[in-house]
Tab-separated table of C-alpha atoms in Angstrom:
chain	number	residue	atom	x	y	z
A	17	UNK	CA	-5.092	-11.557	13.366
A	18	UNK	CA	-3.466	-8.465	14.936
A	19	UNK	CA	-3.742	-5.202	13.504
A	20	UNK	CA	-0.857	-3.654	11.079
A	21	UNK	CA	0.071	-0.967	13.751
A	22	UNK	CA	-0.379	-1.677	17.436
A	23	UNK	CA	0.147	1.616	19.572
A	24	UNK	CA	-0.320	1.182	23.390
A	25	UNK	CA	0.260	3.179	26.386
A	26	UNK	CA	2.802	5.333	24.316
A	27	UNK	CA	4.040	8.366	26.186
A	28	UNK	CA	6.694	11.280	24.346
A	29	UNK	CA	8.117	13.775	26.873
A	30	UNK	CA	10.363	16.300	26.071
A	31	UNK	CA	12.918	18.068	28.851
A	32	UNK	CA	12.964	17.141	32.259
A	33	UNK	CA	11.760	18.385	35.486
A	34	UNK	CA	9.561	21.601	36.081
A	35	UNK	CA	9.939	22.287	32.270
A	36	UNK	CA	9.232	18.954	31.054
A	37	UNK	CA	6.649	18.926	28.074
A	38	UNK	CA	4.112	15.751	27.823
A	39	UNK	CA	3.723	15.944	23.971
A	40	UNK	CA	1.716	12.668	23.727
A	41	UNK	CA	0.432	11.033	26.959
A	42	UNK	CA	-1.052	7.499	27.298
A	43	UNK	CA	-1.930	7.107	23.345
A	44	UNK	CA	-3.792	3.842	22.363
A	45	UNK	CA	-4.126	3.221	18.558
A	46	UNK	CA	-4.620	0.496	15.820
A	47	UNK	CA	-4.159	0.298	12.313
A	48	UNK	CA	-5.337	-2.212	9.846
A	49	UNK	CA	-3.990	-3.821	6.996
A	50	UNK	CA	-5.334	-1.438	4.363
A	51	UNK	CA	-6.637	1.163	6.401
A	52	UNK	CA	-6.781	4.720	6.750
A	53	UNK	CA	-6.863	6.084	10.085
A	54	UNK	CA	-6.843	9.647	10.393
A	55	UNK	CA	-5.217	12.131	13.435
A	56	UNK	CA	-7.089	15.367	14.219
A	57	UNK	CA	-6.720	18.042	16.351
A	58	UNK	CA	-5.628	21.546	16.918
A	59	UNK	CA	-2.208	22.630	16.324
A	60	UNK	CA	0.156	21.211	19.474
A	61	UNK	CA	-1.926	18.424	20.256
A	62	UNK	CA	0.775	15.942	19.996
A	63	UNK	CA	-0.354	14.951	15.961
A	64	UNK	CA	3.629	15.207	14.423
A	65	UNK	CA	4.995	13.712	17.673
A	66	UNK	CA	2.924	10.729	17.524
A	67	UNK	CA	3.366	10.475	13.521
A	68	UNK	CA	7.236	10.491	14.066
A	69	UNK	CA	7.194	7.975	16.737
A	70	UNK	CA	5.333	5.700	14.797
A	71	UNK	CA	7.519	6.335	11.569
A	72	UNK	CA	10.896	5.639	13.895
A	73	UNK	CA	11.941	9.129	13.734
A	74	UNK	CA	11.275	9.867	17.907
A	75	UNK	CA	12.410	7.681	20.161
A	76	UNK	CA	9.289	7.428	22.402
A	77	UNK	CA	9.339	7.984	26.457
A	78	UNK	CA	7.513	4.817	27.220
A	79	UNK	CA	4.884	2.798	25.386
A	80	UNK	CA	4.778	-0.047	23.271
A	81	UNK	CA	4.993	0.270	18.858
A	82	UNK	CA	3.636	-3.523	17.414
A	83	UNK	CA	4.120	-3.508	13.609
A	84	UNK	CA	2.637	-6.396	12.319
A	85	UNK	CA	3.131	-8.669	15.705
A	86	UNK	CA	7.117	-7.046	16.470
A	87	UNK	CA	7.953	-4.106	18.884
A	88	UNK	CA	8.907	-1.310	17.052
A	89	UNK	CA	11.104	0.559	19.745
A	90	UNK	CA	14.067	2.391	17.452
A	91	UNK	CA	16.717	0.714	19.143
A	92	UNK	CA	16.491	-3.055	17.869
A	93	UNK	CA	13.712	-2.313	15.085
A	94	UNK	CA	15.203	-4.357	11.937
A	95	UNK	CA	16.027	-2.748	8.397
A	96	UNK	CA	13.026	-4.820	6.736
A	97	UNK	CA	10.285	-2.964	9.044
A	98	UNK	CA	11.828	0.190	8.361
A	99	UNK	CA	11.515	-0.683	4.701
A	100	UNK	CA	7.565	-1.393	5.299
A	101	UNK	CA	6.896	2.296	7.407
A	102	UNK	CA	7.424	5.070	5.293
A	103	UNK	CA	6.561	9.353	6.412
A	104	UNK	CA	5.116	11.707	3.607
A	105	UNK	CA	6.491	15.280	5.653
A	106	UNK	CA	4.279	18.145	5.890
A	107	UNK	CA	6.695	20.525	3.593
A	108	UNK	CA	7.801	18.713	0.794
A	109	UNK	CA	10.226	21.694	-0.252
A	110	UNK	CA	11.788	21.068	2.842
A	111	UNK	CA	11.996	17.503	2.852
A	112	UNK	CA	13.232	17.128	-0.613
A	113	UNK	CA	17.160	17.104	-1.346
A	114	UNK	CA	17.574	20.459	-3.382
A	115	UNK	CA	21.025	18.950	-4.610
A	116	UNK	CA	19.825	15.803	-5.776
A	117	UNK	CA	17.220	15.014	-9.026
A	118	UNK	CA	14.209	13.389	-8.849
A	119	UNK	CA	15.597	10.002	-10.183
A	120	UNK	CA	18.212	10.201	-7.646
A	121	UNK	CA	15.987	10.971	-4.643
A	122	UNK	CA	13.443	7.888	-5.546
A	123	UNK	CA	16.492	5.035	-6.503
A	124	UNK	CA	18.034	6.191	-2.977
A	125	UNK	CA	15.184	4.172	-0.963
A	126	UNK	CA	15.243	1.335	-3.006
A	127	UNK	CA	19.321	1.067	-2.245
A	128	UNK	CA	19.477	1.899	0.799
A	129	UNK	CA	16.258	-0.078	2.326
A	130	UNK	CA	15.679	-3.067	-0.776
A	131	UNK	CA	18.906	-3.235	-1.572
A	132	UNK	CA	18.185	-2.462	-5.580
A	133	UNK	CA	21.201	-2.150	-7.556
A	134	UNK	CA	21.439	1.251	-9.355
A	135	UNK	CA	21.400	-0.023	-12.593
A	136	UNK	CA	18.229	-2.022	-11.592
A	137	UNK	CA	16.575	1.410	-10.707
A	138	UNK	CA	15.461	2.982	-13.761
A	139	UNK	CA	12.249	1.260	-14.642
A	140	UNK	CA	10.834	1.164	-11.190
A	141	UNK	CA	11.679	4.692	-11.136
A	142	UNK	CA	9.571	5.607	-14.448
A	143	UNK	CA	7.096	2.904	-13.090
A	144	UNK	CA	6.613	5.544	-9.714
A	145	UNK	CA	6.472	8.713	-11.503
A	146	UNK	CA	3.365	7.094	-13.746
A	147	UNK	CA	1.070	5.754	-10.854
A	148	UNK	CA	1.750	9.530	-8.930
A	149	UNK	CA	0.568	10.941	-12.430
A	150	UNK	CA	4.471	12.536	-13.052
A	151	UNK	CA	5.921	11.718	-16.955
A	152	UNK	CA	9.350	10.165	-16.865
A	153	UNK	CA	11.010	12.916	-17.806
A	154	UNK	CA	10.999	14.868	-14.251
A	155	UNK	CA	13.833	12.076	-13.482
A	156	UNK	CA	16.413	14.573	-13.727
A	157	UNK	CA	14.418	17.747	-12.519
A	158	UNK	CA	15.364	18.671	-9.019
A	159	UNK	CA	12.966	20.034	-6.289
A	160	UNK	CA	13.212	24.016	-7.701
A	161	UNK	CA	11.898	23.293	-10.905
A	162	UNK	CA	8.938	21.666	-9.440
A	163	UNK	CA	5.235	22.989	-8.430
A	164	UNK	CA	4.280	22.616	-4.738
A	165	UNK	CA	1.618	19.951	-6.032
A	166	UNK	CA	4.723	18.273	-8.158
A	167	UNK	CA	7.234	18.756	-4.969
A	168	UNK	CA	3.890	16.763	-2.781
A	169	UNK	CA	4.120	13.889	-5.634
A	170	UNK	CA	7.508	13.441	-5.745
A	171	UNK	CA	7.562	13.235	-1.850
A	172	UNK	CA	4.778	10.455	-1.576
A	173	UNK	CA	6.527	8.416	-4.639
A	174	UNK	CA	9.980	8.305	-2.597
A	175	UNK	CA	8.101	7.029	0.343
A	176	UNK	CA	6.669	3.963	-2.217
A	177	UNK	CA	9.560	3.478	-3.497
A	178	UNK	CA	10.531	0.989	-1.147
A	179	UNK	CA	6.849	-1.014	-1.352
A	180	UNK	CA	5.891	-0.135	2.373
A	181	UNK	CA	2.676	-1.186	3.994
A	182	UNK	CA	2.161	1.652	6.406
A	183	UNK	CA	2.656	5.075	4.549
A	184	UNK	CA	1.953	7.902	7.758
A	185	UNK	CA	1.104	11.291	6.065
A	186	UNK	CA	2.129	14.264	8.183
A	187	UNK	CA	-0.389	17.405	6.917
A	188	UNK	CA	0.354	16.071	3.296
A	189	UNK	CA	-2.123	18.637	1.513
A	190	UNK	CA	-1.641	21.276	4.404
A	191	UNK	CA	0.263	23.538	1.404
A	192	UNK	CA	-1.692	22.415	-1.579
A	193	UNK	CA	-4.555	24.786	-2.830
A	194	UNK	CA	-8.066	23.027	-2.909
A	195	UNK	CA	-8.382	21.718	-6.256
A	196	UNK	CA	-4.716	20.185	-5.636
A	197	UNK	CA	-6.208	18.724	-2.222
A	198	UNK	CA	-8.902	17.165	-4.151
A	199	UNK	CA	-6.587	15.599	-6.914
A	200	UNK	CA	-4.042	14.072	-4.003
A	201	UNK	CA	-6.827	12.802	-2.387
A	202	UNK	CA	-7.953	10.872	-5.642
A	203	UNK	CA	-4.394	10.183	-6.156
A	204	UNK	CA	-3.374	8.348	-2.706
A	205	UNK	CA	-6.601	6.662	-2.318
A	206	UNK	CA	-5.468	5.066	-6.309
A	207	UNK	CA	-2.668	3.930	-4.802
A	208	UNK	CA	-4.127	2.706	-1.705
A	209	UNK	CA	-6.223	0.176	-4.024
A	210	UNK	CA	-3.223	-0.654	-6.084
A	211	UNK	CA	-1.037	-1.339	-3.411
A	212	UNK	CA	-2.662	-1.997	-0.468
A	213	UNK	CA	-0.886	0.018	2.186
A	214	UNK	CA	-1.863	1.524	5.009
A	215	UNK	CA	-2.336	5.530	5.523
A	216	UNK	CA	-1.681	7.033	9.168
A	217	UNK	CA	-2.905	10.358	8.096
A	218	UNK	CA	-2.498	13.505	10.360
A	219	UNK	CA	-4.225	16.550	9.745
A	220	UNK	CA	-6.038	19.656	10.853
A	221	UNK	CA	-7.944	19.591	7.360
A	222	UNK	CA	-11.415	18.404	9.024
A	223	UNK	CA	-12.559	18.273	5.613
A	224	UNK	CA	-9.849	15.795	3.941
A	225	UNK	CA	-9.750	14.037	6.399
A	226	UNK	CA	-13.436	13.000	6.118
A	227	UNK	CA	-12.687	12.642	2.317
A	228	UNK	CA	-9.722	9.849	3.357
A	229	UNK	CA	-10.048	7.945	6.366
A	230	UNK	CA	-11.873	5.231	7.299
A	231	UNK	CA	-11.979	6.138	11.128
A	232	UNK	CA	-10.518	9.175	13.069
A	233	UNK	CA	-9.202	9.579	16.246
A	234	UNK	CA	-9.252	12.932	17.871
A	235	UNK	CA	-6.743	14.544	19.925
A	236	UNK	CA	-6.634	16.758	22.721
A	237	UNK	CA	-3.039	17.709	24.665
A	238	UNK	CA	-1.360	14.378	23.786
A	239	UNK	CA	-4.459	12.640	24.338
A	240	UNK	CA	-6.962	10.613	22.080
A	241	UNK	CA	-10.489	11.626	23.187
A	242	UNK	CA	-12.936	9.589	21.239
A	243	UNK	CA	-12.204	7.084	17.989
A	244	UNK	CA	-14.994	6.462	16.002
A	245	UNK	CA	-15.604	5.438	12.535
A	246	UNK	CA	-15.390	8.659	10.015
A	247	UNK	CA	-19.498	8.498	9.083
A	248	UNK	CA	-20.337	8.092	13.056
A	249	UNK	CA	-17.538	11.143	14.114
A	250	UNK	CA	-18.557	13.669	11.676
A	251	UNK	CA	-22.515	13.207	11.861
A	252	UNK	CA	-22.428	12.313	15.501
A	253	UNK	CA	-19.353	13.307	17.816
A	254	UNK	CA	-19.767	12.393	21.317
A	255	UNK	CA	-17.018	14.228	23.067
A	256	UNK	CA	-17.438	17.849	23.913
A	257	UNK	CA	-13.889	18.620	22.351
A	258	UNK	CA	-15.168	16.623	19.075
A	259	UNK	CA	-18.088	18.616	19.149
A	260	UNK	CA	-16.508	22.141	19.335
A	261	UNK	CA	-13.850	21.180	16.834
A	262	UNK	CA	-16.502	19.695	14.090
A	263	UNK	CA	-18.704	22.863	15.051
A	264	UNK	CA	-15.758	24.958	13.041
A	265	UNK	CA	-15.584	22.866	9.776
A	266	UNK	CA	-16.593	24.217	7.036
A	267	UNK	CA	-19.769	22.366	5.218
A	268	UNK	CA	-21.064	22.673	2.129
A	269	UNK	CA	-24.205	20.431	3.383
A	270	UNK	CA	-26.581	23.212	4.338
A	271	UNK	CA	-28.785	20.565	6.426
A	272	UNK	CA	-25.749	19.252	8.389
A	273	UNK	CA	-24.667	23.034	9.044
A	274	UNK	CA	-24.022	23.430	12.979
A	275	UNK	CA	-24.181	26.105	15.385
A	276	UNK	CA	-20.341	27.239	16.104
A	277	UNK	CA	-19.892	25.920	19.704
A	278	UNK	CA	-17.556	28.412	21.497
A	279	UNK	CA	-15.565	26.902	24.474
A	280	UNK	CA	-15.390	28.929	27.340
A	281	UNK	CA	-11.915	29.019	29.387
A	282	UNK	CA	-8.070	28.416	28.462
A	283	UNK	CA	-6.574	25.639	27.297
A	284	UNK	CA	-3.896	24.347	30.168
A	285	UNK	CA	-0.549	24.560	29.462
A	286	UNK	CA	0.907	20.856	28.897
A	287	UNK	CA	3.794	21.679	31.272
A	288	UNK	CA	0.753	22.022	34.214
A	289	UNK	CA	-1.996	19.704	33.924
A	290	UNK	CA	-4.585	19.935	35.891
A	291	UNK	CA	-5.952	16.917	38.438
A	292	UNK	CA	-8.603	14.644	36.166
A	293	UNK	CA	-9.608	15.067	32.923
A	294	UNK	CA	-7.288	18.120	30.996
A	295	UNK	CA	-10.335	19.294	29.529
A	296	UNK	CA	-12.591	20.640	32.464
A	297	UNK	CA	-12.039	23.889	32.503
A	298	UNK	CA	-13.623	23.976	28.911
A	299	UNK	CA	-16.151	21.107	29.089
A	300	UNK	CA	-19.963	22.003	29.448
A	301	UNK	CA	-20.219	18.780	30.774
A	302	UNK	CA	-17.637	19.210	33.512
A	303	UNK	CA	-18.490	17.798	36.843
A	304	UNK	CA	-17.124	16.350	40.170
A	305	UNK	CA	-15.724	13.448	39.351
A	306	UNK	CA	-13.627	15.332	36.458
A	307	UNK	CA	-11.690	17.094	38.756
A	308	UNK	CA	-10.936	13.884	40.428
A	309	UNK	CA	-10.126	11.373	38.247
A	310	UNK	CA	-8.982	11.244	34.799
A	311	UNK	CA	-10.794	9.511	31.994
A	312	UNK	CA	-9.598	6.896	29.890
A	313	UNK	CA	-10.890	5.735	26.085
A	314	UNK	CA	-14.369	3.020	26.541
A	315	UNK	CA	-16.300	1.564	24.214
A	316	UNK	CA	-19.484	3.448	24.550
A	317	UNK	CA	-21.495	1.985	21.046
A	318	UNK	CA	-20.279	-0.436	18.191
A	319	UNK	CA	-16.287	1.167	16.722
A	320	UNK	CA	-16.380	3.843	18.628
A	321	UNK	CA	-14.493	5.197	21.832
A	322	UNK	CA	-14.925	7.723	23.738
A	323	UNK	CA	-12.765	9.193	26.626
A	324	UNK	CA	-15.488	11.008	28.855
A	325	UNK	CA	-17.323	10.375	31.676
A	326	UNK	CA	-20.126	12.206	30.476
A	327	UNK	CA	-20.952	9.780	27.379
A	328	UNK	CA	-22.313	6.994	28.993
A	329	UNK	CA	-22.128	3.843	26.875
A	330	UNK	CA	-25.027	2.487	25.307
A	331	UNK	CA	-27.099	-0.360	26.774
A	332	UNK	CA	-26.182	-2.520	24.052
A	333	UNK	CA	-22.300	-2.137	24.717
């Protein structure tokens, strides 16, 4: 059976010639039914671009978007996948309708994707504000009257609303303080079991992401450098890049502490790439043949990918 999400080959440029901007280049990605896959990286490494691709929201350059065995391509995508891929936004302040109530915002999904009558609404409303932990009575409060944590809720039950099967989360605790982190972790992975949907999750929150996901892929200028189940990533990253970003994250495991690995040179601007691999004026690995040729995701041990061509698969692979 085919994975939920199927990304291949998918490229997002923006502008055009000497000032054209690669945002994502050549991404490769899979979902599965019930999954959580989570997106890391630093800031500008093509996380948002690739979330609103997937979610329908950019129109990608090239590339293919399988969801559940159709293309996905924004032009001829039907109404009923739509319904099934829903976006949590990064600022729910700024995603949220300041005109319109709570009930309002959540029975506009269900009308405009399910085709719900409004006078069918109500209950399902009520029945959404209980499983995201909100009493019925913040139907008719609008965004202002609401807590950032409240604001977050309210923005992840108008993405359910609908009943989707791929919910992608775009920094969705990136303005939440850390006991509210904690509590929308416990809360999404709740609904996960209820529901069974799918999370897409992008962050730069190293630790919630190892909280969530099942596996992580990392990202480096628009490209995924090395996929690996969330266990194997965080106690054994293969890629330099993996290992420098992972060196930063804060631990509360004394034992697992690392040594903070400091890359050496600049990051190259996405508008001029270099020749081979984009990361080899950083690498401590770098060599010949990275200035050559550029490297592309392999299966070096069992789940997990790596895009280098100093991780040499394992004999068993």
């Amino acid at each position: 059976m085919p994975a939920l999400l199927e990304v291949r080959g998918l490229w997002k440029t923006f502008g055009r010639g000497r000032g054209a901007l690669p945002a994502v280049r050549g991404v490769d990605l899979d979902v599965e039914r019930g999954e959580t896959v989570g997106v890391v990286g630093e800031s500008g490494c093509g996380k948002t671009t690739l979330a609103r691709m997937v979610a329908g929201l950019t129109r990608a350059t090239d590339g293919d978007i399988r969801f559940d065995g159709s293309d996905l391509d924004g032009s001829s995508a039907s109404i009923e996948n739509r319904r099934r891929i829903q976006m949590v936004f990064q600022h729910p302040a700024q995603s949220l309708n300041r005109r319109m109530s709570v009930g309002a915002m959540l029975a506009e999904p269900l009308r405009l994707l399910a085709g719900v009558p409004r006078s069918d609404t109500t209950d399902r409303i009520e029945e959404m504000l209980g499983l995201v932990g909100l009493d019925p009575a913040f139907r008719t409060r609008r965004p202002r009257q609401l807590s950032g944590g409240q604001q977050q809720r309210v923005a992840i039950a108008r993405a359910l609303m609908p009943d989707p099967d791929l919910v992608v989360l775009d920094e969705p605790t990136s303005s939440l303080d850390q006991s509210l982190r904690g509590r929308m972790i416990a809360l999404l992975r709740r609904i996960q079991e209820l529901r069974d949907v799918s999370y897409l999750f992008i962050s730069h929150d190293l630790g919630t992401v190892r909280r969530i996901a099942d596996r992580v892929a990392v990202m480096y200028l628009g490209r995924i450098v090395e996929i690996a189940g969330t266990r194997q990533l965080f106690e054994d990253p293969r890629h330099p890049y993996t290992k420098a970003l992972l060196s930063v994250a804060p631990t509360m495991d004394l034992d697992r502490a690392r040594t903070r690995i400091v890359l050496e040179g600049e990051t190259p601007s996405p508008t001029d790439l270099p020749t081979g691999c984009s990361f080899q004026d950083r690498c401590p690995l770098v060599f010949d043949r990275c200035r050559e040729e550029s490297p592309v995701l392999t299966l070096v041990d069992d789940y997990r990918e790596v895009e280098c061509f100093a991780v040499a698969p394992s004999s068993g692979s």
